[in-house]
PDB file of C-alpha atoms and ligand atoms in Angstrom:
ATOM      1  CA  MET A   2     -23.071 -12.649  -4.340  1.00 55.00           C
ATOM      2  CA  ARG A   3     -21.911 -10.513  -1.377  1.00 69.00           C
ATOM      3  CA  SER A   4     -22.510  -6.779  -1.804  1.00 81.00           C
ATOM      4  CA  PHE A   5     -19.860  -4.350  -0.628  1.00 91.00           C
ATOM      5  CA  GLU A   6     -21.847  -1.237  -1.555  1.00 93.00           C
ATOM      6  CA  LYS A   7     -22.271  -0.196   2.059  1.00 95.00           C
ATOM      7  CA  TYR A   8     -18.511   0.385   2.319  1.00 97.00           C
ATOM      8  CA  PHE A   9     -18.550   3.050  -0.389  1.00 97.00           C
ATOM      9  CA  ARG A  10     -20.011   6.553  -0.412  1.00 97.00           C
ATOM     10  CA  GLN A  11     -22.463   6.258  -3.262  1.00 95.00           C
ATOM     11  CA  ASN A  12     -22.786  10.025  -3.543  1.00 96.00           C
ATOM     12  CA  ARG A  13     -19.055  10.277  -4.340  1.00 95.00           C
ATOM     13  CA  LEU A  14     -19.250   7.841  -7.257  1.00 94.00           C
ATOM     14  CA  PRO A  15     -18.424   7.435 -10.064  1.00 94.00           C
ATOM     15  CA  HIS A  16     -14.751   7.632  -9.174  1.00 96.00           C
ATOM     16  CA  LEU A  17     -12.297   9.676 -11.184  1.00 95.00           C
ATOM     17  CA  TRP A  18      -9.827   6.879 -11.929  1.00 98.00           C
ATOM     18  CA  CYS A  19      -9.108   6.117 -15.586  1.00 97.00           C
ATOM     19  CA  PRO A  20     -10.759   3.111 -17.253  1.00 97.00           C
ATOM     20  CA  GLY A  21      -8.640   0.050 -16.548  1.00 97.00           C
ATOM     21  CA  CYS A  22      -6.845   1.560 -13.537  1.00 98.00           C
ATOM     22  CA  GLY A  23      -5.862  -0.949 -10.844  1.00 98.00           C
ATOM     23  CA  ASN A  24      -6.624   1.302  -7.878  1.00 98.00           C
ATOM     24  CA  GLY A  25     -10.237   0.145  -7.568  1.00 98.00           C
ATOM     25  CA  ILE A  26      -9.137  -3.483  -7.328  1.00 98.00           C
ATOM     26  CA  ALA A  27      -6.791  -2.690  -4.447  1.00 98.00           C
ATOM     27  CA  MET A  28      -9.459  -0.565  -2.730  1.00 98.00           C
ATOM     28  CA  LYS A  29     -11.973  -3.422  -2.932  1.00 97.00           C
ATOM     29  CA  ALA A  30      -9.365  -5.846  -1.556  1.00 98.00           C
ATOM     30  CA  ILE A  31      -9.004  -3.593   1.488  1.00 98.00           C
ATOM     31  CA  VAL A  32     -12.722  -3.596   2.291  1.00 97.00           C
ATOM     32  CA  GLN A  33     -12.901  -7.354   1.785  1.00 97.00           C
ATOM     33  CA  ALA A  34     -10.040  -7.805   4.245  1.00 98.00           C
ATOM     34  CA  VAL A  35     -11.700  -5.396   6.692  1.00 98.00           C
ATOM     35  CA  GLU A  36     -14.913  -7.410   6.515  1.00 96.00           C
ATOM     36  CA  ARG A  37     -13.093 -10.694   7.001  1.00 97.00           C
ATOM     37  CA  LYS A  38     -11.476  -9.281  10.116  1.00 98.00           C
ATOM     38  CA  GLY A  39     -14.865  -8.237  11.471  1.00 97.00           C
ATOM     39  CA  PHE A  40     -13.810  -4.602  11.706  1.00 97.00           C
ATOM     40  CA  THR A  41     -16.641  -2.097  11.465  1.00 97.00           C
ATOM     41  CA  GLN A  42     -17.023   1.214   9.687  1.00 97.00           C
ATOM     42  CA  ASP A  43     -17.031   2.892  13.101  1.00 97.00           C
ATOM     43  CA  ASN A  44     -13.818   1.385  14.487  1.00 98.00           C
ATOM     44  CA  THR A  45     -11.758   1.630  11.299  1.00 98.00           C
ATOM     45  CA  VAL A  46     -10.067   4.784  10.025  1.00 98.00           C
ATOM     46  CA  ILE A  47      -8.708   5.217   6.507  1.00 98.00           C
ATOM     47  CA  VAL A  48      -5.946   7.795   6.081  1.00 98.00           C
ATOM     48  CA  SER A  49      -4.441   8.751   2.740  1.00 98.00           C
ATOM     49  CA  GLY A  50      -1.926  11.183   1.320  1.00 97.00           C
ATOM     50  CA  ILE A  51      -2.066  12.742  -2.134  1.00 97.00           C
ATOM     51  CA  GLY A  52      -2.143  11.117  -5.555  1.00 97.00           C
ATOM     52  CA  CYS A  53      -4.388   8.864  -7.608  1.00 97.00           C
ATOM     53  CA  SER A  54      -4.374   6.087  -5.003  1.00 97.00           C
ATOM     54  CA  SER A  55      -5.050   8.492  -2.156  1.00 97.00           C
ATOM     55  CA  ARG A  56      -8.402   9.449  -3.674  1.00 97.00           C
ATOM     56  CA  ALA A  57      -9.648   6.114  -2.321  1.00 98.00           C
ATOM     57  CA  SER A  58     -10.293   7.574   1.129  1.00 97.00           C
ATOM     58  CA  GLY A  59     -12.947   9.852  -0.361  1.00 97.00           C
ATOM     59  CA  TYR A  60     -14.892   6.907  -1.757  1.00 98.00           C
ATOM     60  CA  MET A  61     -14.724   4.679   1.331  1.00 98.00           C
ATOM     61  CA  ASP A  62     -17.488   5.035   3.904  1.00 98.00           C
ATOM     62  CA  PHE A  63     -15.397   4.869   7.075  1.00 98.00           C
ATOM     63  CA  ASP A  64     -13.961   7.650   9.185  1.00 97.00           C
ATOM     64  CA  THR A  65     -11.492   8.964   6.642  1.00 98.00           C
ATOM     65  CA  LEU A  66      -8.773  11.555   6.434  1.00 97.00           C
ATOM     66  CA  HIS A  67      -7.345  12.780   3.134  1.00 97.00           C
ATOM     67  CA  THR A  68      -4.158  14.515   4.252  1.00 97.00           C
ATOM     68  CA  ALA A  69      -1.226  16.387   2.717  1.00 97.00           C
ATOM     69  CA  HIS A  70       1.276  14.936   0.262  1.00 97.00           C
ATOM     70  CA  GLY A  71       3.436  12.298   1.958  1.00 97.00           C
ATOM     71  CA  ARG A  72       1.956  12.944   5.391  1.00 98.00           C
ATOM     72  CA  ALA A  73      -0.562  10.131   5.802  1.00 98.00           C
ATOM     73  CA  ILE A  74       1.644   8.139   8.185  1.00 98.00           C
ATOM     74  CA  PRO A  75       2.168  10.930  10.756  1.00 98.00           C
ATOM     75  CA  PHE A  76      -1.570  11.741  10.717  1.00 98.00           C
ATOM     76  CA  ALA A  77      -2.314   8.036  11.178  1.00 98.00           C
ATOM     77  CA  THR A  78       0.246   7.809  13.995  1.00 98.00           C
ATOM     78  CA  GLY A  79      -1.560  10.607  15.829  1.00 98.00           C
ATOM     79  CA  ILE A  80      -4.904   8.864  15.429  1.00 98.00           C
ATOM     80  CA  LYS A  81      -3.504   5.567  16.699  1.00 97.00           C
ATOM     81  CA  LEU A  82      -1.863   7.155  19.740  1.00 96.00           C
ATOM     82  CA  ALA A  83      -5.000   9.152  20.576  1.00 96.00           C
ATOM     83  CA  ASN A  84      -7.167   6.014  20.408  1.00 97.00           C
ATOM     84  CA  PRO A  85      -5.233   2.734  20.193  1.00 96.00           C
ATOM     85  CA  GLU A  86      -8.522   0.807  19.924  1.00 97.00           C
ATOM     86  CA  LEU A  87      -9.045   2.047  16.372  1.00 98.00           C
ATOM     87  CA  ASN A  88      -7.934   0.039  13.340  1.00 98.00           C
ATOM     88  CA  VAL A  89      -5.943   2.491  11.251  1.00 98.00           C
ATOM     89  CA  ILE A  90      -5.258   1.844   7.570  1.00 98.00           C
ATOM     90  CA  VAL A  91      -3.054   4.058   5.421  1.00 98.00           C
ATOM     91  CA  ILE A  92      -3.535   4.183   1.659  1.00 98.00           C
ATOM     92  CA  THR A  93      -0.598   5.684  -0.174  1.00 98.00           C
ATOM     93  CA  GLY A  94       1.171   5.559  -3.533  1.00 98.00           C
ATOM     94  CA  ASP A  95       4.766   4.960  -4.554  1.00 98.00           C
ATOM     95  CA  GLY A  96       5.453   8.670  -5.003  1.00 97.00           C
ATOM     96  CA  ASP A  97       3.538   9.755  -1.902  1.00 97.00           C
ATOM     97  CA  CYS A  98       5.110   7.104   0.344  1.00 98.00           C
ATOM     98  CA  THR A  99       8.717   6.837  -0.823  1.00 98.00           C
ATOM     99  CA  ALA A 100       9.527  10.361  -2.061  1.00 97.00           C
ATOM    100  CA  ILE A 101       8.062  13.269  -0.078  1.00 97.00           C
ATOM    101  CA  GLY A 102       6.765  10.830   2.540  1.00 97.00           C
ATOM    102  CA  GLY A 103       9.910   8.703   2.634  1.00 98.00           C
ATOM    103  CA  ASN A 104      11.107   9.824   6.048  1.00 98.00           C
ATOM    104  CA  HIS A 105       7.662   9.372   7.592  1.00 98.00           C
ATOM    105  CA  PHE A 106       7.572   5.894   6.076  1.00 98.00           C
ATOM    106  CA  ILE A 107      10.889   4.724   7.527  1.00 98.00           C
ATOM    107  CA  HIS A 108      10.245   6.268  10.928  1.00 98.00           C
ATOM    108  CA  GLY A 109       6.722   4.841  11.105  1.00 98.00           C
ATOM    109  CA  ALA A 110       8.311   1.427  10.480  1.00 98.00           C
ATOM    110  CA  ARG A 111      11.131   2.123  12.964  1.00 98.00           C
ATOM    111  CA  ARG A 112       8.608   2.972  15.678  1.00 98.00           C
ATOM    112  CA  ASN A 113       6.488  -0.056  14.802  1.00 98.00           C
ATOM    113  CA  VAL A 114       3.326   2.036  14.901  1.00 98.00           C
ATOM    114  CA  ASP A 115       0.330  -0.307  14.682  1.00 98.00           C
ATOM    115  CA  LEU A 116      -0.758   0.767  11.197  1.00 98.00           C
ATOM    116  CA  THR A 117      -1.572  -1.195   8.074  1.00 98.00           C
ATOM    117  CA  VAL A 118      -0.041   0.659   5.156  1.00 98.00           C
ATOM    118  CA  VAL A 119      -1.269  -0.393   1.721  1.00 98.00           C
ATOM    119  CA  LEU A 120       1.053   1.069  -0.882  1.00 98.00           C
ATOM    120  CA  PHE A 121      -0.569   1.161  -4.320  1.00 98.00           C
ATOM    121  CA  ASN A 122       2.508   0.888  -6.540  1.00 98.00           C
ATOM    122  CA  ASN A 123       1.718   2.040 -10.081  1.00 98.00           C
ATOM    123  CA  ASP A 124       5.417   2.757 -10.786  1.00 98.00           C
ATOM    124  CA  ILE A 125       4.868   6.455 -11.529  1.00 97.00           C
ATOM    125  CA  TYR A 126       3.290   9.743 -10.448  1.00 97.00           C
ATOM    126  CA  GLY A 127      -0.083   9.344 -12.164  1.00 96.00           C
ATOM    127  CA  MET A 128      -2.109  12.329 -10.986  1.00 95.00           C
ATOM    128  CA  THR A 129       0.540  14.948 -11.717  1.00 94.00           C
ATOM    129  CA  GLY A 130       1.292  13.793 -15.238  1.00 93.00           C
ATOM    130  CA  GLY A 131       3.587  10.778 -15.308  1.00 96.00           C
ATOM    131  CA  GLN A 132       6.810  11.864 -13.632  1.00 97.00           C
ATOM    132  CA  ALA A 133       9.234   9.138 -12.508  1.00 97.00           C
ATOM    133  CA  SER A 134       8.801   8.138  -8.873  1.00 98.00           C
ATOM    134  CA  PRO A 135      11.403   6.514  -6.605  1.00 98.00           C
ATOM    135  CA  MET A 136       9.825   3.164  -7.542  1.00 98.00           C
ATOM    136  CA  THR A 137       9.811   3.577 -11.330  1.00 98.00           C
ATOM    137  CA  PRO A 138      11.813   0.599 -12.627  1.00 97.00           C
ATOM    138  CA  LEU A 139      15.244   1.283 -14.103  1.00 97.00           C
ATOM    139  CA  ASN A 140      15.226   2.310 -17.790  1.00 97.00           C
ATOM    140  CA  LYS A 141      11.438   2.773 -17.906  1.00 97.00           C
ATOM    141  CA  LYS A 142      10.083   5.972 -19.417  1.00 98.00           C
ATOM    142  CA  ALA A 143       8.318   8.842 -17.708  1.00 98.00           C
ATOM    143  CA  THR A 144       7.667  12.471 -18.588  1.00 97.00           C
ATOM    144  CA  THR A 145      10.773  13.345 -16.573  1.00 97.00           C
ATOM    145  CA  ALA A 146      12.753  10.468 -18.089  1.00 97.00           C
ATOM    146  CA  PRO A 147      11.953  10.431 -21.829  1.00 97.00           C
ATOM    147  CA  TYR A 148      14.911   8.123 -22.532  1.00 97.00           C
ATOM    148  CA  GLY A 149      14.325   5.939 -19.495  1.00 98.00           C
ATOM    149  CA  THR A 150      15.120   6.575 -15.855  1.00 98.00           C
ATOM    150  CA  VAL A 151      18.690   6.122 -14.672  1.00 97.00           C
ATOM    151  CA  ASP A 152      17.759   6.157 -10.967  1.00 97.00           C
ATOM    152  CA  ARG A 153      17.684   2.757  -9.310  1.00 96.00           C
ATOM    153  CA  PRO A 154      14.235   2.135  -7.781  1.00 97.00           C
ATOM    154  CA  PHE A 155      13.509   1.575  -4.120  1.00 96.00           C
ATOM    155  CA  ASP A 156      12.261  -1.834  -3.111  1.00 98.00           C
ATOM    156  CA  ALA A 157       9.695  -0.531  -0.601  1.00 98.00           C
ATOM    157  CA  CYS A 158       9.362  -3.952   1.020  1.00 98.00           C
ATOM    158  CA  HIS A 159      13.090  -4.247   1.710  1.00 98.00           C
ATOM    159  CA  LEU A 160      13.107  -0.647   2.905  1.00 98.00           C
ATOM    160  CA  ALA A 161      10.254  -1.272   5.363  1.00 98.00           C
ATOM    161  CA  GLN A 162      11.888  -4.440   6.665  1.00 98.00           C
ATOM    162  CA  ALA A 163      15.242  -2.725   7.149  1.00 98.00           C
ATOM    163  CA  ALA A 164      13.550   0.183   8.929  1.00 98.00           C
ATOM    164  CA  GLY A 165      11.767  -2.061  11.459  1.00 98.00           C
ATOM    165  CA  ALA A 166       8.348  -3.021  10.056  1.00 98.00           C
ATOM    166  CA  THR A 167       7.027  -6.223  11.602  1.00 98.00           C
ATOM    167  CA  PHE A 168       4.930  -7.418   8.645  1.00 98.00           C
ATOM    168  CA  VAL A 169       5.902  -6.964   5.011  1.00 98.00           C
ATOM    169  CA  ALA A 170       4.106  -8.437   2.002  1.00 98.00           C
ATOM    170  CA  ARG A 171       3.575  -7.822  -1.693  1.00 98.00           C
ATOM    171  CA  SER A 172       0.866  -8.807  -4.142  1.00 98.00           C
ATOM    172  CA  THR A 173      -0.735  -7.477  -7.302  1.00 98.00           C
ATOM    173  CA  ALA A 174      -4.062  -6.367  -8.714  1.00 98.00           C
ATOM    174  CA  TYR A 175      -4.044  -9.526 -10.858  1.00 98.00           C
ATOM    175  CA  HIS A 176      -3.740 -11.793  -7.790  1.00 98.00           C
ATOM    176  CA  VAL A 177      -6.743 -10.218  -6.092  1.00 98.00           C
ATOM    177  CA  THR A 178      -7.554 -13.076  -3.705  1.00 98.00           C
ATOM    178  CA  HIS A 179      -3.921 -13.274  -2.686  1.00 98.00           C
ATOM    179  CA  LEU A 180      -3.806  -9.484  -2.278  1.00 98.00           C
ATOM    180  CA  THR A 181      -6.840  -9.650   0.026  1.00 98.00           C
ATOM    181  CA  ASP A 182      -5.129 -12.387   2.050  1.00 98.00           C
ATOM    182  CA  MET A 183      -1.993 -10.265   2.418  1.00 98.00           C
ATOM    183  CA  ILE A 184      -3.988  -7.246   3.609  1.00 98.00           C
ATOM    184  CA  GLU A 185      -5.916  -9.398   6.070  1.00 98.00           C
ATOM    185  CA  LYS A 186      -2.631 -10.691   7.493  1.00 98.00           C
ATOM    186  CA  GLY A 187      -1.361  -7.135   7.751  1.00 98.00           C
ATOM    187  CA  LEU A 188      -4.500  -6.137   9.637  1.00 98.00           C
ATOM    188  CA  SER A 189      -3.849  -9.005  12.046  1.00 98.00           C
ATOM    189  CA  ASN A 190      -0.317  -7.842  12.851  1.00 98.00           C
ATOM    190  CA  LYS A 191       0.071  -5.713  15.983  1.00 98.00           C
ATOM    191  CA  GLY A 192       2.647  -3.323  14.595  1.00 98.00           C
ATOM    192  CA  PHE A 193       3.698  -1.615  11.386  1.00 98.00           C
ATOM    193  CA  SER A 194       2.529  -3.589   8.363  1.00 98.00           C
ATOM    194  CA  LEU A 195       3.360  -2.794   4.761  1.00 98.00           C
ATOM    195  CA  ILE A 196       1.508  -4.408   1.905  1.00 98.00           C
ATOM    196  CA  GLU A 197       2.753  -3.329  -1.503  1.00 98.00           C
ATOM    197  CA  ALA A 198      -0.056  -3.729  -4.031  1.00 98.00           C
ATOM    198  CA  VAL A 199       1.327  -3.602  -7.576  1.00 98.00           C
ATOM    199  CA  VAL A 200      -1.412  -1.912  -9.639  1.00 98.00           C
ATOM    200  CA  GLN A 201      -1.649  -1.112 -13.317  1.00 98.00           C
ATOM    201  CA  CYS A 202      -1.639   2.481 -14.512  1.00 98.00           C
ATOM    202  CA  PRO A 203      -2.377   2.251 -18.232  1.00 97.00           C
ATOM    203  CA  THR A 204      -2.548   6.022 -18.651  1.00 97.00           C
ATOM    204  CA  ALA A 205       0.588   7.551 -17.154  1.00 96.00           C
ATOM    205  CA  TYR A 206       2.915   4.519 -17.006  1.00 97.00           C
ATOM    206  CA  GLY A 207       1.530   2.141 -19.607  1.00 96.00           C
ATOM    207  CA  ARG A 208       1.294   4.627 -22.477  1.00 95.00           C
ATOM    208  CA  LYS A 209       4.889   5.690 -21.949  1.00 95.00           C
ATOM    209  CA  ASN A 210       6.136   2.104 -21.803  1.00 96.00           C
ATOM    210  CA  LYS A 211       4.255   0.390 -24.643  1.00 93.00           C
ATOM    211  CA  MET A 212       1.681  -1.176 -22.312  1.00 92.00           C
ATOM    212  CA  SER A 213      -1.385   1.040 -22.617  1.00 90.00           C
ATOM    213  CA  ASP A 214      -3.760  -1.949 -22.590  1.00 96.00           C
ATOM    214  CA  PRO A 215      -4.684  -2.636 -18.931  1.00 96.00           C
ATOM    215  CA  SER A 216      -5.316  -6.313 -19.624  1.00 96.00           C
ATOM    216  CA  LYS A 217      -1.763  -6.635 -20.976  1.00 95.00           C
ATOM    217  CA  MET A 218      -0.439  -4.967 -17.839  1.00 97.00           C
ATOM    218  CA  MET A 219      -2.303  -7.515 -15.762  1.00 97.00           C
ATOM    219  CA  MET A 220      -0.955 -10.350 -17.883  1.00 97.00           C
ATOM    220  CA  TRP A 221       2.502  -8.922 -17.209  1.00 97.00           C
ATOM    221  CA  MET A 222       1.784  -9.188 -13.474  1.00 98.00           C
ATOM    222  CA  ARG A 223       0.554 -12.754 -13.927  1.00 98.00           C
ATOM    223  CA  ASP A 224       3.705 -13.718 -15.829  1.00 97.00           C
ATOM    224  CA  ASN A 225       6.259 -11.913 -13.670  1.00 98.00           C
ATOM    225  CA  ALA A 226       5.033 -12.200 -10.083  1.00 98.00           C
ATOM    226  CA  VAL A 227       6.640 -15.192  -8.376  1.00 98.00           C
ATOM    227  CA  MET A 228       5.500 -16.647  -5.066  1.00 98.00           C
ATOM    228  CA  LYS A 229       8.181 -16.240  -2.418  1.00 97.00           C
ATOM    229  CA  ALA A 230       8.967 -19.951  -2.048  1.00 97.00           C
ATOM    230  CA  ALA A 231       9.619 -20.255  -5.800  1.00 97.00           C
ATOM    231  CA  TRP A 232      11.462 -16.927  -5.862  1.00 97.00           C
ATOM    232  CA  ASP A 233      13.933 -18.114  -3.241  1.00 96.00           C
ATOM    233  CA  LYS A 234      14.890 -21.010  -5.526  1.00 97.00           C
ATOM    234  CA  LEU A 235      15.048 -18.900  -8.693  1.00 97.00           C
ATOM    235  CA  PRO A 236      18.659 -18.267  -9.782  1.00 96.00           C
ATOM    236  CA  ALA A 237      19.531 -14.566  -9.825  1.00 94.00           C
ATOM    237  CA  GLY A 238      20.312 -14.775 -13.546  1.00 95.00           C
ATOM    238  CA  ASP A 239      16.750 -15.957 -14.316  1.00 94.00           C
ATOM    239  CA  ARG A 240      14.950 -13.213 -12.399  1.00 95.00           C
ATOM    240  CA  GLY A 241      14.940 -10.453 -15.035  1.00 93.00           C
ATOM    241  CA  GLU A 242      11.776  -8.339 -14.564  1.00 93.00           C
ATOM    242  CA  LYS A 243      10.259 -10.890 -12.211  1.00 97.00           C
ATOM    243  CA  PHE A 244       9.463  -9.949  -8.631  1.00 98.00           C
ATOM    244  CA  GLU A 245       8.486 -11.819  -5.482  1.00 98.00           C
ATOM    245  CA  ILE A 246       5.038 -11.795  -3.923  1.00 98.00           C
ATOM    246  CA  GLY A 247       3.719 -13.202  -0.660  1.00 98.00           C
ATOM    247  CA  VAL A 248       4.660 -12.620   2.948  1.00 98.00           C
ATOM    248  CA  LEU A 249       8.245 -11.390   2.692  1.00 98.00           C
ATOM    249  CA  TYR A 250       8.970 -10.731   6.350  1.00 98.00           C
ATOM    250  CA  GLU A 251       7.337 -11.161   9.763  1.00 98.00           C
ATOM    251  CA  ASP A 252       8.565 -10.356  13.236  1.00 97.00           C
ATOM    252  CA  GLN A 253       7.210  -9.364  16.639  1.00 96.00           C
ATOM    253  CA  TYR A 254       8.101  -6.264  18.576  1.00 97.00           C
ATOM    254  CA  THR A 255       6.376  -3.904  21.002  1.00 97.00           C
ATOM    255  CA  ASP A 256       4.126  -1.550  19.087  1.00 97.00           C
ATOM    256  CA  TYR A 257       4.461   2.206  19.545  1.00 97.00           C
ATOM    257  CA  ALA A 258       1.248   2.780  21.508  1.00 95.00           C
ATOM    258  CA  ALA A 259       2.211   0.026  23.979  1.00 96.00           C
ATOM    259  CA  ALA A 260       5.709   1.523  24.328  1.00 95.00           C
ATOM    260  CA  TYR A 261       4.121   4.895  25.054  1.00 92.00           C
ATOM    261  CA  GLU A 262       1.870   3.363  27.698  1.00 92.00           C
ATOM    262  CA  GLU A 263       5.022   2.149  29.480  1.00 93.00           C
ATOM    263  CA  VAL A 264       6.386   5.688  29.449  1.00 93.00           C
ATOM    264  CA  ILE A 265       3.100   7.002  30.856  1.00 92.00           C
ATOM    265  CA  ASP A 266       3.287   4.364  33.601  1.00 92.00           C
ATOM    266  CA  LYS A 267       6.873   5.334  34.464  1.00 93.00           C
ATOM    267  CA  ALA A 268       5.806   8.960  34.663  1.00 94.00           C
ATOM    268  CA  GLY A 269       2.919   8.030  36.975  1.00 91.00           C
ATOM    269  CA  GLY A 270       0.315   9.123  34.452  1.00 85.00           C
ATOM    270  CA  ASN A 271      -1.836   6.004  34.780  1.00 76.00           C
ATOM    271  CA  LYS A 272      -2.182   6.205  38.593  1.00 76.00           C
TER     272      LYS A 272
HETATM  273 FE1  SF4 B   5      -5.039   5.126 -12.426  1.00 80.17          FE
HETATM  274 FE2  SF4 B   5      -2.869   5.919 -13.735  1.00 80.17          FE
HETATM  275 FE3  SF4 B   5      -5.240   7.008 -14.327  1.00 80.17          FE
HETATM  276 FE4  SF4 B   5      -4.014   7.560 -12.008  1.00 80.17          FE
HETATM  277  S1  SF4 B   5      -3.281   8.096 -14.058  1.00 80.17           S
HETATM  278  S2  SF4 B   5      -6.185   7.067 -12.284  1.00 80.17           S
HETATM  279  S3  SF4 B   5      -3.035   5.575 -11.515  1.00 80.17           S
HETATM  280  S4  SF4 B   5      -4.634   4.858 -14.624  1.00 80.17           S
END
């Protein structure tokens, strides 16, 4: 069996995630995709924001940057523009990416910065105690919504597509091989890629919503995730809690670093 130990800082383990948390599965999928792509620990940078998911950067033995809440994408943009040869991966959560980081997210997509953003969606703010995030499903409970949230959730994939991302995909911690495939495809895209990884949070989300058993949360993913081709044929009335997974959108457009090079040329900076 292939060992991935070299990709993790052994002196930072054990991790602080709760037993049964899905974050470790998504983190492992990232390093598997990195290895498949032939990227190295020296030409790959991991940037994260704040939250349970964003602790991943501390465990991963690459050049890493654990930034401020919601600010991973602007830090990553700076890294990419300073050295476009680097492979830059952003790890973020649903709260980090779509609340305080929401504007950075849509403008990173609009600029088509060549980043691979892996959004660990656990449906809640885990680290700070279970508050509803902008991606908490309607009517689900949180410490800030004891009777169920009334706010309609963002679909981060639709948001990224509408904002200009050139690769958008979703998968889950249950579909780990598929998740790895989606991340690998995102790494192959020259432009802004979003991969939403639906992960289980038995502690902050599950306990509040009668799903504190992580295996049951994964069975829920198995039963409700629908491959895009089947989703497109599924009548709206039959969708219920189901959600689509797979490559949801792909396009091609000049990436931000290349666009900047053109500006530098026009200004005579490359002469
Ligand atoms: Fe994972 Fe939830 Fe625990 Fe955070 S609170 S470590 S997301 S299970």
